[in-house]
């Protein structure tokens, strides 16, 4: 926590030098002692300003967190450290206490870490998370998943506060479909029905006729007449797979998920040689060549259901490895083997966005009610229609 020349310069630049070396050093020292983190200059400066602001305004929880660092770097963990409370604690109990005090519900996707799945009120796939969000009577929804899942919850529940533990938890698939370009594509094909995967921003959903997840995509596509022209976005792998099983020729957006595209055919073949009796479970976001090796292609919930109902002992799993937590919990006597990604020494394939969420961030998010997901009301007004349509069709289909 040595004050560097760069830090002095920044203090002078940003705050006219109003922070003394001692004061800043004190803040950084406290942060270091409480967290064990060595923090960067920007965060240190922001932490100092926060502390000063709080003292001067006597505001217990200043609403504006102005930071020269990225919004998340100046995170709830740093706030916690400034408050001097990051001592020994039972994070599990503290999360539980806060959830009750604030009437909050914690929703978790299967790709979260085991500890988050264990503390969540509900764990499920993308469809289940949207369904639970739509029917909860909690005041706060904490979406332990990625940003688009938080947006979907916010669009469905505009009057509730929707929080995500890490605001940087994005999605490469959603990012592969910028709203302006997709809207242009839709405009160029006025005679097409637009079907979008739930892994999209609210702005993309706003120009969509019906949203789908991998649990209901086949049935929703089949609910349209065969001759109906359809745009399907953004996942080309899921789109190709649905085209193949419904014998359609939907026009596909060229997007993909960086996690699911990485599963290697060679490694699945090697694992299959090692476990010849195993079922190969594949998520439809994987490439077609990988899906061809599958005994079962389905959403995370579908793969889990298959594993529970199967008489097989071994399962080779080609989706984000978080799902193995629930598979092992539900079937402790069975053996689940994650497929590693290509070019990796790791044994399994994790979504680096999903894994940004941690138990500590979940606690801080509940405590500070931040970061909050917001959706432009004009966009939300349009985006809610195709999501509701998906929920209604799914209900009729018993999904
Ligand atoms: P499902 O949970 O709907 O299978 O989706 C997988 C996924 O990639 C979520 O981001
Ligand atoms: Fe997005 Fe892929 Fe991560 Fe799912 S696994 S959140 S699709 S990047």
Coordinates of C-alpha atoms and ligand atoms in Angstrom, one line a residue:
X1 CA 0.0 0.0 0.0
X2 CA 2.8 2.3 -0.8
X3 CA 1.7 5.5 -2.4
X4 CA 3.2 5.6 -5.8
X5 CA 3.9 8.6 -7.9
X6 CA 1.1 7.5 -10.3
X7 CA -1.3 7.5 -7.4
X8 CA -0.3 11.0 -6.3
X9 CA -0.7 12.3 -9.8
X10 CA -4.2 10.8 -10.0
X11 CA -5.2 12.2 -6.7
X12 CA -4.0 15.6 -7.8
X13 CA -5.6 15.3 -11.2
X14 CA -9.0 14.1 -10.0
X15 CA -9.4 15.7 -6.7
X16 CA -7.2 18.8 -6.8
X17 CA -4.8 17.0 -4.4
X18 CA -7.3 17.1 -1.5
X19 CA -6.5 13.7 -0.2
X20 CA -3.3 13.6 1.8
X21 CA -0.8 10.8 1.5
X22 CA -1.6 9.6 5.0
X23 CA -5.3 9.5 4.5
X24 CA -5.0 7.6 1.3
X25 CA -2.4 5.3 2.7
X26 CA -4.8 4.7 5.7
X27 CA -7.6 3.7 3.4
X28 CA -5.5 1.4 1.3
X29 CA -3.9 -0.2 4.4
X30 CA -7.4 -0.9 5.9
X31 CA -8.5 -2.4 2.6
X32 CA -5.5 -4.6 2.4
X33 CA -5.8 -5.7 6.0
X34 CA -9.5 -6.5 5.7
X35 CA -9.4 -8.1 2.4
X36 CA -5.9 -9.3 1.7
X37 CA -6.3 -7.7 -1.7
X38 CA -3.7 -5.5 -3.2
X39 CA -5.9 -3.0 -5.0
X40 CA -5.1 -0.8 -7.9
X41 CA -4.7 2.9 -7.9
X42 CA -8.1 3.7 -9.4
X43 CA -9.9 1.6 -6.8
X44 CA -7.9 3.1 -4.0
X45 CA -8.8 6.6 -5.1
X46 CA -12.4 5.7 -5.5
X47 CA -12.5 4.0 -2.1
X48 CA -11.0 7.1 -0.5
X49 CA -13.5 9.4 -2.1
X50 CA -16.4 7.2 -1.1
X51 CA -15.2 7.2 2.6
X52 CA -14.7 11.0 2.5
X53 CA -18.1 11.5 0.9
X54 CA -19.8 9.3 3.4
X55 CA -18.2 11.2 6.4
X56 CA -19.1 14.6 5.0
X57 CA -22.6 13.9 3.9
X58 CA -23.4 11.6 6.9
X59 CA -25.2 9.5 4.3
X60 CA -25.1 5.8 5.5
X61 CA -25.2 4.4 2.0
X62 CA -24.3 7.0 -0.7
X63 CA -26.3 6.1 -3.7
X64 CA -23.8 7.3 -6.3
X65 CA -20.8 5.2 -6.6
X66 CA -18.6 7.4 -8.8
X67 CA -15.5 5.6 -9.7
X68 CA -12.5 6.2 -11.9
X69 CA -12.3 2.4 -12.0
X70 CA -14.7 0.2 -13.9
X71 CA -18.0 0.2 -12.0
X72 CA -17.5 -3.3 -10.8
X73 CA -13.9 -2.9 -9.7
X74 CA -15.1 -0.5 -7.2
X75 CA -17.2 -3.4 -6.0
X76 CA -19.4 -4.3 -3.1
X77 CA -16.3 -6.1 -1.7
X78 CA -14.4 -2.9 -1.5
X79 CA -17.4 -1.2 0.2
X80 CA -17.4 -4.0 2.6
X81 CA -13.8 -3.6 3.4
X82 CA -14.2 0.2 4.0
X83 CA -17.0 -0.6 6.4
X84 CA -14.5 -2.8 8.2
X85 CA -16.8 -5.8 8.3
X86 CA -15.0 -8.3 6.1
X87 CA -13.9 -10.3 9.1
X88 CA -14.7 -13.9 9.8
X89 CA -18.2 -14.7 9.0
X90 CA -20.5 -17.3 7.9
X91 CA -21.4 -16.1 4.5
X92 CA -24.1 -18.7 4.1
X93 CA -26.0 -17.6 7.2
X94 CA -25.5 -13.9 6.4
X95 CA -26.9 -14.3 2.9
X96 CA -29.8 -16.3 4.4
X97 CA -30.5 -13.6 7.0
X98 CA -30.4 -10.8 4.4
X99 CA -32.7 -12.7 2.0
X100 CA -35.3 -13.0 4.8
X101 CA -35.0 -9.5 6.0
X102 CA -35.4 -8.0 2.5
X103 CA -37.9 -10.5 1.2
X104 CA -35.5 -11.4 -1.6
X105 CA -35.5 -14.5 -3.7
X106 CA -32.3 -15.9 -5.1
X107 CA -32.5 -17.6 -8.5
X108 CA -29.6 -19.6 -9.7
X109 CA -28.7 -21.1 -13.1
X110 CA -27.1 -24.6 -13.3
X111 CA -23.9 -23.0 -14.5
X112 CA -23.3 -21.3 -11.2
X113 CA -20.7 -22.6 -8.7
X114 CA -21.9 -25.3 -6.3
X115 CA -22.1 -23.0 -3.3
X116 CA -24.4 -20.5 -5.1
X117 CA -26.6 -23.4 -6.4
X118 CA -26.8 -24.7 -2.8
X119 CA -27.9 -21.4 -1.4
X120 CA -30.3 -20.4 -4.2
X121 CA -34.1 -20.6 -3.5
X122 CA -34.5 -22.0 -7.0
X123 CA -32.0 -23.6 -9.4
X124 CA -32.9 -24.2 -13.0
X125 CA -32.4 -23.7 -16.7
X126 CA -33.1 -20.4 -18.5
X127 CA -36.8 -21.3 -19.0
X128 CA -37.3 -22.2 -15.3
X129 CA -35.6 -19.0 -14.2
X130 CA -37.9 -16.8 -16.3
X131 CA -40.9 -18.8 -15.0
X132 CA -39.9 -18.4 -11.4
X133 CA -39.2 -14.7 -11.9
X134 CA -42.7 -14.2 -13.4
X135 CA -44.5 -15.7 -10.4
X136 CA -42.4 -14.6 -7.4
X137 CA -43.9 -12.3 -4.8
X138 CA -40.5 -11.3 -3.5
X139 CA -39.6 -7.6 -3.5
X140 CA -36.1 -8.3 -4.7
X141 CA -34.9 -10.9 -7.3
X142 CA -31.2 -11.7 -7.1
X143 CA -30.4 -13.4 -10.5
X144 CA -27.4 -15.6 -10.1
X145 CA -26.7 -16.0 -13.7
X146 CA -25.8 -13.6 -16.5
X147 CA -27.1 -10.2 -17.4
X148 CA -29.7 -11.2 -20.0
X149 CA -31.3 -13.4 -17.4
X150 CA -31.5 -10.4 -15.1
X151 CA -33.0 -8.3 -17.9
X152 CA -35.6 -11.0 -18.6
X153 CA -36.6 -10.9 -14.9
X154 CA -36.8 -7.1 -14.9
X155 CA -38.9 -7.0 -18.1
X156 CA -41.3 -9.5 -16.5
X157 CA -41.3 -7.7 -13.1
X158 CA -40.8 -4.0 -13.8
X159 CA -41.8 -3.1 -10.2
X160 CA -39.3 -5.3 -8.5
X161 CA -35.7 -4.7 -7.9
X162 CA -33.6 -7.1 -9.9
X163 CA -29.9 -7.5 -8.9
X164 CA -27.1 -9.5 -10.3
X165 CA -24.0 -10.2 -8.2
X166 CA -21.5 -9.2 -10.9
X167 CA -22.5 -6.7 -13.5
X168 CA -19.8 -7.9 -15.8
X169 CA -21.5 -11.3 -16.1
X170 CA -22.4 -11.0 -19.8
X171 CA -22.8 -13.6 -22.5
X172 CA -20.8 -14.1 -25.6
X173 CA -23.8 -15.4 -27.4
X174 CA -25.9 -12.4 -26.5
X175 CA -23.0 -10.2 -27.5
X176 CA -22.8 -11.9 -30.9
X177 CA -26.2 -10.2 -31.8
X178 CA -26.1 -6.4 -31.5
X179 CA -29.6 -5.0 -31.4
X180 CA -29.2 -2.4 -34.2
X181 CA -27.8 -5.0 -36.6
X182 CA -30.4 -7.6 -35.7
X183 CA -33.2 -4.9 -36.1
X184 CA -31.8 -4.1 -39.6
X185 CA -31.8 -7.8 -40.5
X186 CA -35.4 -8.2 -39.3
X187 CA -36.4 -5.1 -41.4
X188 CA -34.8 -6.6 -44.5
X189 CA -37.0 -9.7 -44.1
X190 CA -40.5 -8.3 -43.5
X191 CA -42.3 -11.5 -44.3
X192 CA -40.5 -13.5 -41.6
X193 CA -41.6 -14.4 -38.1
X194 CA -38.8 -13.6 -35.7
X195 CA -37.9 -16.2 -33.1
X196 CA -35.1 -15.3 -30.7
X197 CA -33.3 -17.4 -28.2
X198 CA -33.6 -16.1 -24.6
X199 CA -29.8 -15.5 -24.7
X200 CA -30.3 -12.0 -26.1
X201 CA -30.5 -8.4 -24.9
X202 CA -33.9 -6.9 -24.1
X203 CA -33.4 -4.7 -27.2
X204 CA -33.2 -7.8 -29.4
X205 CA -36.3 -9.2 -27.8
X206 CA -38.1 -6.0 -28.5
X207 CA -37.9 -6.8 -32.2
X208 CA -38.8 -10.4 -31.7
X209 CA -42.2 -12.2 -32.2
X210 CA -41.5 -15.0 -29.8
X211 CA -38.7 -16.0 -27.4
X212 CA -37.5 -19.6 -27.0
X213 CA -35.1 -21.4 -24.7
X214 CA -33.4 -24.7 -25.6
X215 CA -36.2 -26.5 -23.6
X216 CA -39.0 -25.3 -25.7
X217 CA -37.4 -24.2 -29.1
X218 CA -38.5 -27.3 -31.0
X219 CA -42.2 -27.1 -29.9
X220 CA -42.4 -23.3 -30.4
X221 CA -41.0 -23.5 -33.9
X222 CA -43.4 -26.4 -34.7
X223 CA -46.3 -24.3 -33.5
X224 CA -45.9 -22.2 -36.7
X225 CA -47.1 -23.6 -40.1
X226 CA -44.3 -25.3 -42.1
X227 CA -44.5 -22.7 -44.9
X228 CA -44.1 -19.8 -42.5
X229 CA -40.7 -18.1 -43.1
X230 CA -38.8 -17.7 -39.9
X231 CA -35.7 -15.8 -38.7
X232 CA -34.0 -17.6 -35.8
X233 CA -31.3 -15.9 -33.8
X234 CA -28.7 -15.6 -32.5
X235 CA -27.3 -19.2 -32.0
X236 CA -26.4 -20.8 -35.3
X237 CA -25.8 -24.2 -33.7
X238 CA -29.2 -24.3 -31.9
X239 CA -30.8 -23.0 -35.1
X240 CA -29.2 -25.7 -37.3
X241 CA -30.1 -28.3 -34.8
X242 CA -33.8 -27.2 -34.7
X243 CA -33.8 -27.0 -38.5
X244 CA -32.6 -30.6 -38.6
X245 CA -35.1 -32.0 -36.2
X246 CA -38.1 -30.0 -37.5
X247 CA -37.1 -30.4 -41.2
X248 CA -37.3 -26.6 -41.7
X249 CA -35.0 -24.0 -43.2
X250 CA -35.1 -21.1 -40.8
X251 CA -32.9 -18.2 -41.7
X252 CA -30.2 -18.1 -39.1
X253 CA -28.3 -15.3 -37.4
X254 CA -24.6 -16.2 -37.3
X255 CA -24.0 -16.1 -33.5
X256 CA -22.5 -18.6 -31.1
X257 CA -21.5 -19.3 -27.4
X258 CA -17.8 -19.4 -26.9
X259 CA -18.1 -22.1 -24.2
X260 CA -20.2 -24.6 -26.2
X261 CA -18.3 -24.0 -29.4
X262 CA -15.2 -25.3 -27.7
X263 CA -16.1 -28.9 -27.0
X264 CA -13.8 -31.2 -28.9
X265 CA -14.9 -34.2 -31.0
X266 CA -11.6 -35.8 -30.4
X267 CA -11.9 -35.6 -26.6
X268 CA -15.5 -37.0 -26.7
X269 CA -14.2 -39.9 -28.8
X270 CA -11.4 -40.6 -26.4
X271 CA -13.8 -40.5 -23.4
X272 CA -16.2 -42.8 -25.2
X273 CA -13.3 -45.3 -25.7
X274 CA -12.6 -45.1 -22.0
X275 CA -16.3 -45.5 -21.0
X276 CA -17.9 -47.4 -23.9
X277 CA -21.2 -47.8 -22.1
X278 CA -21.6 -44.1 -21.3
X279 CA -24.3 -41.9 -22.7
X280 CA -23.0 -38.7 -24.3
X281 CA -25.1 -35.7 -23.2
X282 CA -24.8 -32.6 -25.4
X283 CA -26.3 -29.1 -25.2
X284 CA -27.7 -27.8 -28.5
X285 CA -25.4 -24.8 -28.4
X286 CA -22.6 -27.1 -29.3
X287 CA -21.4 -27.5 -32.9
X288 CA -23.3 -29.9 -35.2
X289 CA -20.3 -32.4 -35.3
X290 CA -20.5 -32.7 -31.5
X291 CA -24.3 -33.0 -31.4
X292 CA -23.9 -35.9 -33.9
X293 CA -22.0 -37.9 -31.2
X294 CA -24.8 -37.4 -28.7
X295 CA -27.1 -40.0 -27.2
X296 CA -29.1 -37.0 -25.9
X297 CA -29.3 -33.4 -27.1
X298 CA -31.2 -31.2 -24.7
X299 CA -31.2 -28.1 -22.5
X300 CA -29.5 -28.2 -19.1
X301 CA -32.7 -29.3 -17.5
X302 CA -33.3 -31.8 -20.2
X303 CA -29.9 -33.4 -19.8
X304 CA -30.4 -33.6 -16.1
X305 CA -33.7 -35.3 -16.5
X306 CA -32.2 -37.8 -18.9
X307 CA -29.4 -38.6 -16.4
X308 CA -32.0 -39.1 -13.6
X309 CA -34.2 -41.4 -15.7
X310 CA -31.5 -43.4 -17.4
X311 CA -30.4 -46.8 -16.3
X312 CA -26.8 -46.0 -17.4
X313 CA -24.0 -45.6 -14.9
X314 CA -21.7 -43.3 -16.8
X315 CA -22.4 -39.9 -18.6
X316 CA -20.1 -37.9 -20.7
X317 CA -21.3 -34.3 -20.4
X318 CA -20.8 -31.7 -23.1
X319 CA -22.1 -28.5 -21.5
X320 CA -20.9 -26.0 -18.9
X321 CA -19.6 -28.1 -16.0
X322 CA -21.7 -26.4 -13.4
X323 CA -24.6 -28.7 -14.3
X324 CA -22.5 -31.6 -12.8
X325 CA -23.2 -30.3 -9.3
X326 CA -27.0 -31.0 -9.6
X327 CA -26.4 -34.2 -11.6
X328 CA -24.2 -35.6 -8.8
X329 CA -26.6 -34.4 -6.1
X330 CA -29.6 -36.0 -7.8
X331 CA -27.7 -39.2 -8.8
X332 CA -24.9 -39.8 -6.3
X333 CA -24.4 -43.3 -7.4
X334 CA -23.8 -42.3 -11.1
X335 CA -20.6 -41.1 -12.7
X336 CA -20.5 -37.8 -14.6
X337 CA -17.5 -37.0 -16.7
X338 CA -17.2 -33.4 -18.0
X339 CA -15.9 -33.0 -21.6
X340 CA -12.9 -30.6 -21.6
X341 CA -12.6 -27.8 -24.1
X342 CA -10.2 -27.9 -27.1
X343 CA -6.6 -26.7 -26.5
X344 CA -6.9 -26.8 -22.7
X345 CA -5.2 -28.6 -19.8
X346 CA -8.4 -28.1 -17.7
X347 CA -10.6 -31.1 -17.1
X348 CA -13.8 -29.2 -17.6
X349 CA -15.3 -26.2 -19.5
X350 CA -16.6 -23.3 -17.5
X351 CA -18.4 -20.1 -18.6
X352 CA -16.1 -17.3 -17.4
X353 CA -19.1 -15.0 -17.3
X354 CA -21.3 -17.2 -15.2
X355 CA -18.4 -17.9 -12.8
X356 CA -17.9 -14.2 -12.0
X357 CA -20.6 -14.6 -9.5
X358 CA -19.4 -15.7 -6.1
X359 CA -21.0 -16.2 -2.7
X360 CA -19.2 -13.1 -1.4
X361 CA -20.6 -11.0 -4.2
X362 CA -24.0 -12.4 -3.6
X363 CA -23.8 -11.3 0.0
X364 CA -22.7 -7.8 -0.9
X365 CA -25.3 -7.5 -3.6
X366 CA -28.0 -8.3 -1.1
X367 CA -26.6 -6.0 1.4
X368 CA -26.1 -3.0 -0.8
X369 CA -28.9 -3.8 -3.3
X370 CA -26.4 -3.2 -6.1
X371 CA -25.7 -3.7 -8.9
X372 CA -29.2 -3.3 -10.1
X373 CA -30.5 -4.3 -13.6
X374 CA -32.5 -1.7 -15.4
X375 CA -34.2 -1.8 -18.8
X376 CA -35.4 1.2 -20.7
X377 CA -39.2 1.2 -20.3
X378 CA -39.8 1.7 -24.0
X379 CA -37.7 -1.4 -24.8
X380 CA -39.3 -3.3 -21.9
X381 CA -42.8 -2.6 -23.2
X382 CA -41.9 -4.4 -26.5
X383 CA -39.6 -7.1 -25.0
X384 CA -42.2 -8.3 -22.6
X385 CA -44.6 -9.4 -25.4
X386 CA -42.4 -12.2 -26.9
X387 CA -41.3 -13.4 -23.4
X388 CA -44.9 -13.6 -22.2
X389 CA -45.8 -15.4 -25.5
X390 CA -43.1 -18.0 -24.7
X391 CA -44.4 -18.5 -21.1
X392 CA -47.9 -18.9 -22.3
X393 CA -47.0 -21.5 -25.0
X394 CA -44.8 -23.3 -22.5
X395 CA -47.6 -23.5 -20.0
X396 CA -49.9 -25.0 -22.5
X397 CA -47.3 -27.5 -23.5
X398 CA -46.7 -28.4 -19.8
X399 CA -43.1 -27.3 -20.0
Ligands
LIG1 P1 -30.3 -23.6 -20.7 O1 -30.2 -23.4 -19.2 O2 -31.6 -23.1 -21.1 O3 -30.1 -24.9 -21.2 O4 -29.3 -22.6 -21.4 C1 -27.9 -22.8 -21.3 C2 -27.2 -21.5 -21.4 O5 -26.2 -21.4 -22.1 C3 -27.6 -20.4 -20.5 O6 -26.8 -19.4 -20.8
LIG2 FE1 -23.6 -17.2 -22.6 FE2 -22.4 -19.4 -23.3 FE3 -22.0 -18.4 -20.9 FE4 -24.4 -19.5 -21.5 S1 -22.5 -20.6 -21.4 S2 -24.0 -17.5 -20.5 S3 -24.6 -18.9 -23.7 S4 -21.4 -17.5 -22.9

